[in-house]
Tab-separated table of C-alpha atoms in Angstrom:
chain	number	residue	atom	x	y	z
A	1	MET	CA	13.569	28.525	-14.193
A	2	PHE	CA	10.786	30.389	-12.433
A	3	LYS	CA	8.303	28.146	-13.923
A	4	ARG	CA	10.175	25.038	-12.687
A	5	PHE	CA	10.027	26.279	-9.185
A	6	VAL	CA	6.278	26.870	-9.473
A	7	VAL	CA	5.881	23.231	-10.701
A	8	LEU	CA	8.076	22.058	-7.749
A	9	LYS	CA	6.125	24.005	-5.292
A	10	GLU	CA	2.861	22.509	-6.824
A	11	VAL	CA	4.186	18.851	-6.555
A	12	LEU	CA	5.738	19.456	-2.844
A	13	HIS	CA	2.268	21.026	-1.687
A	14	LEU	CA	0.711	17.538	-2.322
A	15	LEU	CA	3.810	15.224	-1.676
A	16	PHE	CA	4.690	16.224	1.707
A	17	PRO	CA	1.343	15.758	3.344
A	18	MET	CA	0.681	12.616	1.240
A	19	VAL	CA	3.971	11.162	2.247
A	20	LEU	CA	3.387	11.921	5.919
A	21	THR	CA	-0.096	10.390	5.686
A	22	MET	CA	0.834	7.310	4.019
A	23	THR	CA	3.801	6.983	6.330
A	24	LEU	CA	1.589	7.286	9.251
A	25	GLU	CA	-0.944	4.756	7.688
A	26	LEU	CA	1.833	2.333	7.040
A	27	SER	CA	3.246	2.994	10.620
A	28	ILE	CA	0.276	1.153	11.920
A	29	SER	CA	1.617	-2.088	10.241
A	30	VAL	CA	5.343	-1.206	11.349
A	31	VAL	CA	3.820	-0.843	14.898
A	32	ASP	CA	2.082	-3.920	14.846
A	33	THR	CA	5.224	-5.813	13.649
A	34	ILE	CA	7.542	-4.240	16.382
A	35	MET	CA	5.046	-4.860	19.199
A	36	ILE	CA	4.496	-8.303	18.177
A	37	GLY	CA	8.071	-8.956	17.606
A	38	HIS	CA	9.031	-8.157	21.080
A	39	TYR	CA	5.955	-10.133	22.465
A	40	SER	CA	6.618	-13.557	20.686
A	41	ALA	CA	8.819	-14.892	17.790
A	42	LEU	CA	5.881	-17.323	16.966
A	43	HIS	CA	3.294	-14.572	16.920
A	44	LEU	CA	5.505	-12.409	14.723
A	45	ALA	CA	5.721	-15.328	12.196
A	46	ALA	CA	1.933	-15.704	12.397
A	47	VAL	CA	1.203	-12.083	11.739
A	48	GLY	CA	3.601	-12.186	8.858
A	49	LEU	CA	1.813	-15.174	7.219
A	50	ALA	CA	-1.475	-13.632	7.827
A	51	SER	CA	-0.568	-10.250	6.357
A	52	SER	CA	1.037	-12.009	3.308
A	53	LEU	CA	-2.374	-13.648	2.653
A	54	TRP	CA	-4.808	-10.546	3.435
A	55	LEU	CA	-2.523	-7.871	2.011
A	56	PRO	CA	-3.013	-8.733	-1.755
A	57	VAL	CA	-6.762	-8.732	-1.212
A	58	GLY	CA	-6.586	-5.468	0.714
A	59	CYS	CA	-4.441	-3.882	-1.918
A	60	PHE	CA	-6.681	-4.797	-4.662
A	61	LEU	CA	-9.603	-2.861	-2.675
A	62	ILE	CA	-7.161	0.043	-2.401
A	63	GLY	CA	-6.137	-0.141	-6.046
A	64	VAL	CA	-9.715	-0.168	-7.356
A	65	THR	CA	-10.307	3.046	-5.593
A	66	PHE	CA	-7.443	4.591	-7.387
A	67	GLY	CA	-9.838	4.880	-10.357
A	68	LEU	CA	-11.593	7.739	-8.407
A	69	THR	CA	-8.490	10.018	-8.471
A	70	PRO	CA	-8.401	11.171	-12.227
A	71	LEU	CA	-12.138	11.310	-12.371
A	72	VAL	CA	-12.426	13.554	-9.444
A	73	THR	CA	-9.498	15.678	-10.119
A	74	ARG	CA	-10.669	16.559	-13.701
A	75	HIS	CA	-14.286	17.436	-12.503
A	76	LEU	CA	-13.077	19.553	-9.532
A	77	HIS	CA	-10.599	21.465	-11.421
A	78	GLY	CA	-12.939	21.417	-14.595
A	79	ARG	CA	-15.673	23.372	-12.723
A	80	GLN	CA	-18.017	20.378	-12.526
A	81	PRO	CA	-18.108	19.561	-8.726
A	82	LYS	CA	-21.595	18.234	-8.742
A	83	LEU	CA	-20.368	15.219	-10.692
A	84	VAL	CA	-18.277	14.467	-7.706
A	85	ASN	CA	-21.204	13.120	-5.690
A	86	LEU	CA	-22.042	10.761	-8.488
A	87	TYR	CA	-18.562	9.207	-8.685
A	88	MET	CA	-18.364	9.182	-4.739
A	89	SER	CA	-21.687	7.410	-4.467
A	90	GLN	CA	-20.226	4.859	-7.030
A	91	ALA	CA	-16.967	4.483	-4.930
A	92	VAL	CA	-19.049	3.980	-1.720
A	93	GLY	CA	-21.303	1.276	-3.474
A	94	LEU	CA	-18.064	-0.563	-4.987
A	95	SER	CA	-16.254	-0.277	-1.611
A	96	VAL	CA	-19.153	-1.975	0.285
A	97	VAL	CA	-19.775	-4.812	-2.298
A	98	LEU	CA	-16.022	-5.575	-2.843
A	99	GLY	CA	-15.273	-5.142	0.826
A	100	ILE	CA	-17.933	-7.684	1.767
A	101	LEU	CA	-16.712	-10.204	-0.858
A	102	ALA	CA	-13.094	-9.686	0.328
A	103	SER	CA	-14.167	-10.432	3.956
A	104	LEU	CA	-15.865	-13.560	2.984
A	105	LEU	CA	-12.677	-14.663	0.901
A	106	VAL	CA	-10.536	-14.037	4.087
A	107	VAL	CA	-12.739	-15.960	6.348
A	108	PHE	CA	-13.504	-18.998	4.210
A	109	VAL	CA	-10.734	-19.375	1.681
A	110	LEU	CA	-7.440	-18.094	3.244
A	111	PRO	CA	-7.524	-20.407	6.297
A	112	LEU	CA	-7.417	-23.297	3.933
A	113	LEU	CA	-4.188	-21.770	2.464
A	114	VAL	CA	-2.677	-21.411	5.997
A	115	ASN	CA	-3.220	-25.038	6.534
A	116	MET	CA	-1.224	-25.920	3.416
A	117	MET	CA	1.559	-23.396	4.106
A	118	THR	CA	2.683	-24.259	7.629
A	119	SER	CA	2.841	-27.425	9.492
A	120	ASP	CA	3.289	-25.914	12.999
A	121	PRO	CA	-0.231	-26.210	14.771
A	122	MET	CA	0.543	-23.107	17.079
A	123	THR	CA	1.410	-20.735	13.882
A	124	ARG	CA	-1.506	-22.056	12.236
A	125	GLU	CA	-3.923	-21.473	15.028
A	126	VAL	CA	-2.589	-17.901	15.592
A	127	THR	CA	-2.719	-17.108	11.928
A	128	ILE	CA	-6.269	-18.195	11.259
A	129	SER	CA	-7.492	-16.312	14.529
A	130	TYR	CA	-5.763	-13.124	13.166
A	131	LEU	CA	-7.619	-13.392	9.849
A	132	TYR	CA	-10.967	-14.151	11.395
A	133	ILE	CA	-10.805	-10.822	13.582
A	134	PHE	CA	-9.532	-8.573	10.941
A	135	ALA	CA	-11.634	-9.578	7.988
A	136	PRO	CA	-14.731	-7.524	8.818
A	137	ALA	CA	-12.519	-4.376	8.674
A	138	LEU	CA	-11.833	-4.811	4.948
A	139	PRO	CA	-14.895	-2.713	3.734
A	140	MET	CA	-13.560	0.086	6.036
A	141	LEU	CA	-10.164	-0.146	4.443
A	142	ALA	CA	-11.749	0.486	0.966
A	143	LEU	CA	-13.942	3.299	2.223
A	144	MET	CA	-11.035	5.054	4.096
A	145	THR	CA	-9.071	5.108	0.964
A	146	VAL	CA	-12.049	6.500	-1.070
A	147	TYR	CA	-12.316	9.476	1.217
A	148	LYS	CA	-8.488	9.918	1.339
A	149	ASN	CA	-8.540	9.909	-2.441
A	150	LEU	CA	-11.337	12.611	-2.445
A	151	PHE	CA	-9.425	14.984	-0.098
A	152	GLU	CA	-6.049	14.632	-1.855
A	153	SER	CA	-7.752	14.962	-5.307
A	154	ALA	CA	-9.219	18.329	-4.177
A	155	GLY	CA	-5.660	19.536	-3.058
A	156	ARG	CA	-6.450	19.269	0.507
A	157	PRO	CA	-4.063	16.570	1.819
A	158	GLY	CA	-4.107	18.034	5.447
A	159	ILE	CA	-7.386	16.254	6.391
A	160	PRO	CA	-5.939	12.749	5.515
A	161	LEU	CA	-2.731	13.517	7.427
A	162	PHE	CA	-4.713	14.638	10.613
A	163	VAL	CA	-6.823	11.292	10.348
A	164	ALA	CA	-3.819	9.218	9.862
A	165	SER	CA	-2.120	10.920	12.847
A	166	ILE	CA	-4.982	10.184	15.281
A	167	GLY	CA	-5.304	6.697	13.778
A	168	LEU	CA	-1.718	5.940	14.738
A	169	VAL	CA	-2.001	7.202	18.214
A	170	LEU	CA	-5.145	5.038	18.558
A	171	ASN	CA	-3.517	1.974	17.117
A	172	VAL	CA	-0.363	2.238	19.503
A	173	LEU	CA	-2.855	2.578	22.565
A	174	PHE	CA	-5.014	-0.284	21.367
A	175	ASN	CA	-2.066	-2.551	20.687
A	176	TYR	CA	-0.389	-1.956	23.950
A	177	VAL	CA	-3.621	-2.708	25.799
A	178	LEU	CA	-4.676	-5.678	23.739
A	179	ILE	CA	-1.434	-7.444	22.911
A	180	TYR	CA	0.078	-7.279	26.237
A	181	GLY	CA	-3.131	-7.366	28.416
A	182	LYS	CA	-2.964	-4.017	30.063
A	183	LEU	CA	-5.682	-1.850	31.827
A	184	GLY	CA	-7.450	-4.997	32.881
A	185	PHE	CA	-7.911	-6.440	29.376
A	186	PRO	CA	-6.966	-10.033	28.573
A	187	GLU	CA	-3.493	-10.548	26.957
A	188	LEU	CA	-4.496	-11.527	23.357
A	189	GLY	CA	-1.063	-11.282	21.384
A	190	ALA	CA	-1.490	-11.446	17.617
A	191	LYS	CA	-5.309	-11.422	18.129
A	192	GLY	CA	-5.001	-8.148	19.916
A	193	ALA	CA	-3.069	-6.611	16.998
A	194	ALA	CA	-5.713	-7.701	14.641
A	195	LEU	CA	-8.434	-6.284	16.701
A	196	ALA	CA	-6.569	-3.060	17.057
A	197	SER	CA	-5.975	-2.536	13.482
A	198	ALA	CA	-9.575	-3.154	12.824
A	199	LEU	CA	-10.879	-0.681	15.197
A	200	SER	CA	-8.433	1.957	13.959
A	201	LEU	CA	-9.936	1.582	10.419
A	202	TYR	CA	-13.433	1.897	11.602
A	203	LEU	CA	-12.603	5.006	13.553
A	204	ALA	CA	-10.724	6.582	10.502
A	205	VAL	CA	-13.732	6.176	8.328
A	206	LEU	CA	-15.997	7.708	11.110
A	207	MET	CA	-13.545	10.773	11.415
A	208	PHE	CA	-13.519	11.365	7.599
A	209	PHE	CA	-17.494	11.327	7.478
A	210	VAL	CA	-17.859	13.470	10.542
A	211	TYR	CA	-15.514	16.141	9.359
A	212	ASP	CA	-16.783	16.271	5.732
A	213	ARG	CA	-20.580	16.251	6.653
A	214	PHE	CA	-20.660	18.547	9.878
A	215	LEU	CA	-17.303	20.450	10.263
A	216	ASN	CA	-16.133	21.189	6.509
A	217	LYS	CA	-17.160	24.679	5.297
A	218	THR	CA	-17.117	23.475	1.956
A	219	PRO	CA	-18.108	19.832	1.850
A	220	LEU	CA	-16.948	17.727	-0.953
A	221	PHE	CA	-19.234	14.824	-0.740
A	222	THR	CA	-22.592	16.459	-0.117
A	223	ARG	CA	-25.127	13.693	-1.208
A	224	LEU	CA	-25.205	10.059	-1.467
A	225	VAL	CA	-27.021	9.269	-4.605
A	226	TRP	CA	-28.535	5.843	-4.078
A	227	ARG	CA	-29.081	4.662	-7.472
A	228	TYR	CA	-25.569	5.233	-8.398
A	229	THR	CA	-24.281	3.006	-5.424
A	230	ARG	CA	-25.251	0.233	-7.648
A	231	LYS	CA	-23.982	1.743	-10.973
A	232	PHE	CA	-20.251	1.604	-10.264
A	233	TRP	CA	-19.150	0.021	-13.660
A	234	ILE	CA	-17.338	3.118	-14.752
A	235	LEU	CA	-15.391	3.400	-11.681
A	236	LEU	CA	-14.766	-0.365	-11.778
A	237	ASN	CA	-13.500	-0.366	-15.389
A	238	VAL	CA	-10.776	2.275	-14.519
A	239	GLY	CA	-10.118	0.959	-11.003
A	240	ALA	CA	-10.032	-2.859	-11.485
A	241	PRO	CA	-6.931	-3.044	-13.650
A	242	ALA	CA	-5.235	-0.637	-11.151
A	243	GLY	CA	-6.326	-2.959	-8.326
A	244	PHE	CA	-4.966	-5.972	-9.888
A	245	ALA	CA	-1.656	-4.240	-10.717
A	246	PHE	CA	-1.292	-3.198	-7.081
A	247	ALA	CA	-2.370	-6.429	-5.992
A	248	PHE	CA	0.183	-8.130	-8.286
A	249	GLU	CA	3.092	-6.146	-6.726
A	250	VAL	CA	2.097	-6.728	-3.126
A	251	GLY	CA	1.003	-10.445	-4.014
A	252	LEU	CA	4.496	-10.969	-5.270
A	253	PHE	CA	5.968	-10.026	-1.756
A	254	SER	CA	3.289	-12.248	-0.227
A	255	SER	CA	4.068	-15.207	-2.530
A	256	MET	CA	7.653	-14.938	-1.476
A	257	THR	CA	6.591	-15.323	2.147
A	258	TRP	CA	4.456	-18.397	1.216
A	259	LEU	CA	7.513	-19.863	-0.673
A	260	ILE	CA	9.946	-19.177	2.242
A	261	ALA	CA	7.561	-20.605	4.801
A	262	SER	CA	9.082	-24.009	4.016
A	263	PHE	CA	12.405	-22.713	5.432
A	264	GLY	CA	10.761	-22.370	8.955
A	265	ASN	CA	9.727	-19.656	11.290
A	266	ILE	CA	13.277	-17.948	11.328
A	267	ALA	CA	12.695	-17.323	7.614
A	268	LEU	CA	9.149	-16.072	8.095
A	269	GLY	CA	9.978	-13.748	10.885
A	270	GLY	CA	13.152	-12.282	8.825
A	271	GLY	CA	10.923	-11.881	5.682
A	272	GLN	CA	8.316	-10.085	7.819
A	273	ILE	CA	10.929	-7.771	8.978
A	274	VAL	CA	12.115	-6.951	5.456
A	275	MET	CA	8.674	-6.615	4.141
A	276	SER	CA	7.769	-4.091	6.857
A	277	TYR	CA	11.021	-2.136	6.602
A	278	THR	CA	10.749	-1.980	2.614
A	279	SER	CA	7.177	-1.204	2.741
A	280	PHE	CA	7.986	1.769	5.136
A	281	LEU	CA	10.528	3.097	2.523
A	282	PHE	CA	8.195	2.415	-0.333
A	283	THR	CA	5.464	4.597	1.144
A	284	PRO	CA	6.979	8.042	-0.205
A	285	MET	CA	7.193	6.198	-3.560
A	286	MET	CA	3.373	5.465	-3.458
A	287	ALA	CA	2.787	9.055	-2.617
A	288	MET	CA	4.744	10.018	-5.629
A	289	SER	CA	2.568	7.755	-7.665
A	290	ALA	CA	-0.634	9.249	-6.349
A	291	VAL	CA	0.732	12.893	-6.762
A	292	THR	CA	1.822	12.145	-10.399
A	293	ALA	CA	-1.742	10.838	-11.089
A	294	ILE	CA	-3.325	14.171	-9.688
A	295	VAL	CA	-0.815	16.651	-11.132
A	296	VAL	CA	-0.666	14.944	-14.618
A	297	ALA	CA	-4.672	14.818	-14.762
A	298	LYS	CA	-4.696	18.590	-13.730
A	299	ALA	CA	-1.970	19.421	-16.287
A	300	MET	CA	-3.501	17.695	-19.190
A	301	SER	CA	-6.790	19.737	-18.431
A	302	LYS	CA	-5.036	22.950	-18.308
A	303	GLU	CA	-1.717	22.869	-19.954
A	304	GLY	CA	-1.468	19.920	-22.294
A	305	THR	CA	1.576	17.485	-22.812
A	306	GLU	CA	4.204	20.189	-22.011
A	307	GLY	CA	2.942	20.696	-18.571
A	308	VAL	CA	2.807	16.967	-18.093
A	309	LYS	CA	6.597	16.724	-19.089
A	310	LYS	CA	7.687	19.363	-16.742
A	311	ARG	CA	5.904	17.690	-13.839
A	312	LEU	CA	7.285	14.346	-14.663
A	313	ARG	CA	10.941	15.657	-14.645
A	314	VAL	CA	10.419	17.206	-11.308
A	315	ILE	CA	8.903	14.098	-9.693
A	316	VAL	CA	11.616	11.796	-11.015
A	317	TRP	CA	14.409	14.063	-9.742
A	318	LEU	CA	12.738	14.055	-6.272
A	319	GLY	CA	12.379	10.242	-6.465
A	320	LEU	CA	16.142	9.940	-7.402
A	321	SER	CA	17.170	11.999	-4.444
A	322	TYR	CA	15.011	10.011	-2.014
A	323	VAL	CA	16.303	6.566	-3.460
A	324	LEU	CA	19.960	7.727	-2.769
A	325	VAL	CA	19.186	8.562	0.859
A	326	CYS	CA	17.387	5.197	1.439
A	327	PHE	CA	20.137	3.168	-0.345
A	328	SER	CA	22.684	4.889	2.014
A	329	ILE	CA	20.993	4.347	5.181
A	330	THR	CA	20.057	0.653	4.357
A	331	GLN	CA	23.634	-0.172	3.429
A	332	LEU	CA	25.200	1.646	6.515
A	333	PHE	CA	22.911	0.370	9.201
A	334	HIS	CA	21.536	-3.017	7.691
A	335	GLY	CA	22.857	-4.854	10.655
A	336	GLN	CA	21.225	-2.592	13.315
A	337	ILE	CA	17.735	-2.098	11.567
A	338	PRO	CA	16.313	-5.579	12.324
A	339	PHE	CA	16.951	-5.283	15.933
A	340	THR	CA	14.219	-2.521	15.788
A	341	TYR	CA	11.845	-5.327	15.167
A	342	THR	CA	13.068	-8.214	17.072
A	343	SER	CA	15.639	-9.275	19.748
A	344	ASP	CA	15.996	-12.830	18.166
A	345	GLN	CA	19.727	-12.869	16.894
A	346	GLU	CA	19.020	-15.478	14.100
A	347	VAL	CA	16.132	-13.676	12.649
A	348	ALA	CA	17.870	-10.267	12.768
A	349	ALA	CA	21.025	-11.789	11.030
A	350	LEU	CA	18.773	-13.258	8.165
A	351	ALA	CA	16.976	-10.061	7.794
A	352	ALA	CA	20.166	-7.893	7.667
A	353	SER	CA	21.513	-10.087	4.836
A	354	ILE	CA	18.287	-9.523	2.902
A	355	LEU	CA	18.181	-5.836	3.282
A	356	LEU	CA	21.513	-5.447	1.414
A	357	ILE	CA	19.757	-6.960	-1.458
A	358	SER	CA	16.594	-5.144	-1.173
A	359	SER	CA	18.174	-1.643	-1.216
A	360	CYS	CA	19.556	-2.279	-4.730
A	361	TYR	CA	16.105	-2.357	-6.386
A	362	GLN	CA	14.742	0.677	-4.854
A	363	LEU	CA	15.560	2.694	-8.133
A	364	PRO	CA	13.464	0.682	-10.515
A	365	ASP	CA	10.818	0.541	-7.975
A	366	MET	CA	10.732	4.269	-7.719
A	367	LEU	CA	10.506	4.610	-11.530
A	368	GLN	CA	7.760	2.127	-12.004
A	369	THR	CA	5.549	3.825	-9.279
A	370	VAL	CA	5.850	7.350	-11.026
A	371	PHE	CA	5.103	5.970	-14.443
A	372	THR	CA	2.221	3.947	-13.046
A	373	GLY	CA	0.698	7.183	-11.776
A	374	ALA	CA	1.325	8.869	-14.989
A	375	LEU	CA	-0.481	6.298	-16.837
A	376	ARG	CA	-3.382	6.206	-14.414
A	377	ALA	CA	-3.767	9.971	-14.948
A	378	PHE	CA	-4.635	9.071	-18.623
A	379	ARG	CA	-6.858	6.437	-17.353
A	380	ASP	CA	-4.683	3.983	-18.798
A	381	THR	CA	-4.541	1.153	-16.182
A	382	ARG	CA	-4.681	-2.057	-18.111
A	383	SER	CA	-1.180	-1.474	-19.480
A	384	SER	CA	0.016	-1.288	-15.752
A	385	MET	CA	-1.880	-4.427	-14.874
A	386	ILE	CA	-0.374	-6.293	-17.770
A	387	ALA	CA	3.254	-5.113	-17.174
A	388	PHE	CA	3.075	-5.972	-13.492
A	389	GLY	CA	1.809	-9.454	-14.394
A	390	VAL	CA	4.440	-10.269	-16.982
A	391	SER	CA	7.329	-8.880	-15.024
A	392	LEU	CA	6.768	-10.026	-11.565
A	393	PHE	CA	4.998	-13.322	-12.195
A	394	GLY	CA	6.516	-14.001	-15.556
A	395	LEU	CA	10.125	-13.262	-14.446
A	396	SER	CA	10.557	-12.354	-10.515
A	397	MET	CA	8.940	-15.579	-9.138
A	398	PRO	CA	10.367	-18.150	-11.541
A	399	PHE	CA	13.900	-16.664	-11.703
A	400	GLY	CA	13.872	-16.331	-7.820
A	401	PHE	CA	12.617	-19.872	-7.310
A	402	TRP	CA	15.441	-21.091	-9.699
A	403	LEU	CA	18.071	-19.009	-7.887
A	404	SER	CA	16.950	-20.636	-4.387
A	405	HIS	CA	16.447	-24.123	-5.329
A	406	TYR	CA	18.195	-25.166	-8.537
A	407	SER	CA	21.032	-22.641	-9.379
A	408	PRO	CA	24.637	-23.357	-8.856
A	409	TRP	CA	24.515	-20.968	-5.971
A	410	ALA	CA	21.226	-22.239	-4.340
A	411	GLN	CA	22.875	-23.535	-1.229
A	412	SER	CA	24.612	-20.249	-0.416
A	413	LEU	CA	21.815	-17.946	-1.669
A	414	SER	CA	18.996	-20.001	0.022
A	415	LEU	CA	15.670	-17.736	0.337
A	416	ARG	CA	17.814	-14.603	-0.734
A	417	GLY	CA	17.485	-15.865	-4.226
A	418	PHE	CA	13.681	-14.713	-4.252
A	419	TYR	CA	14.732	-11.253	-3.509
A	420	ILE	CA	17.363	-11.226	-6.390
A	421	GLY	CA	14.626	-12.390	-8.583
A	422	LEU	CA	12.307	-9.550	-7.219
A	423	GLY	CA	14.783	-6.809	-8.397
A	424	ALA	CA	15.242	-8.371	-11.901
A	425	GLY	CA	11.470	-8.226	-12.207
A	426	LEU	CA	11.174	-4.641	-10.940
A	427	ILE	CA	13.973	-3.468	-13.591
A	428	LEU	CA	11.955	-5.156	-16.596
A	429	LEU	CA	8.676	-3.528	-15.084
A	430	ALA	CA	10.190	-0.044	-15.125
A	431	VAL	CA	11.398	-0.414	-18.430
A	432	ILE	CA	8.000	-1.692	-19.809
A	433	LEU	CA	6.069	1.144	-18.143
A	434	TYR	CA	8.586	3.851	-19.363
A	435	VAL	CA	8.276	2.590	-23.025
A	436	ARG	CA	4.495	2.493	-22.737
A	437	PHE	CA	4.308	6.113	-21.411
């Protein structure tokens, strides 16, 4: 019993700060949605469409850096801290190269998709402007995640929490000034939200760098080894499958946004609210995945498989408790939650009906995140990538499309069929990952 409490303490020591950090980071997106939603329904639809396009790209960048976690954790706790500089140098080089490529993709390719996905000229114009302004910040998104993974792997999650807190405050301030045109600045709407998010990412990377280089008594990243900035194949080999798996999951939500775009701006607005709210609830599950990767890698280097099993049991029970709370809140307040984001009655009513569906697949979503993290600790990221591709794009999308367009219940379900399909895919994904582990 005592050993179980020791494991619980170890997990919670990392989990609480990481949950708060990820919640604060995601709150930037939530703040954007809320402030844009109260500014204009058209701008809300445009931001939702833009986010659905760039998020899979951004999540690939974030997922690639996940490969850093097991490598750094094992070397820090295995008394080989000098190797951390080599892996961090690789991570910096990889983040810059992939970040620049991602920015070019967002600027030159994604606007072409916008033109195909919406026929409304104003929505198209605002969406493309958002993408142009936010694109240069993508390398900073990758670098910020690299620094965050470094501190969390070292068992020092308080620093990312502090940076995320400052970033959220700055983002709220920037949004207020730039979206609504306060303090003498022009009223930019969605363009202001994009600029505010970009500035927040640049400042977050700057805060990490200044702290670790000048204020940290025991710096973690002490030297950039230039020749290793080009030799990032080891990190890419581990991180690319994780990046694709993460992009697949977020890409599925984005694909649903593209598919429901044909239902009009009300459907786009309702879908953006559901995406923002469910992403907010998903944040602690992402933290559980990251914690699982860290504690499992650490346990394998010190205790073996028994230590791994003990930690997984604790994390799964914590996840079950969290899912029960989320399910209860969403079911009880599904009619009120959408009005936090918008005052439009039609958009809120549609979002409320979808929230009832989305609350039912939080359990398999939690299980798949935990076992994805466990597999990542063993540097097995390819299995997760294949499982995500098969379950989400092999089942969720075609099943959801059939329910929404061709099933006997298509007229009554409408776009809700896509979310039922998503739930079916997540159940299959959780089963595949559990069996693989």
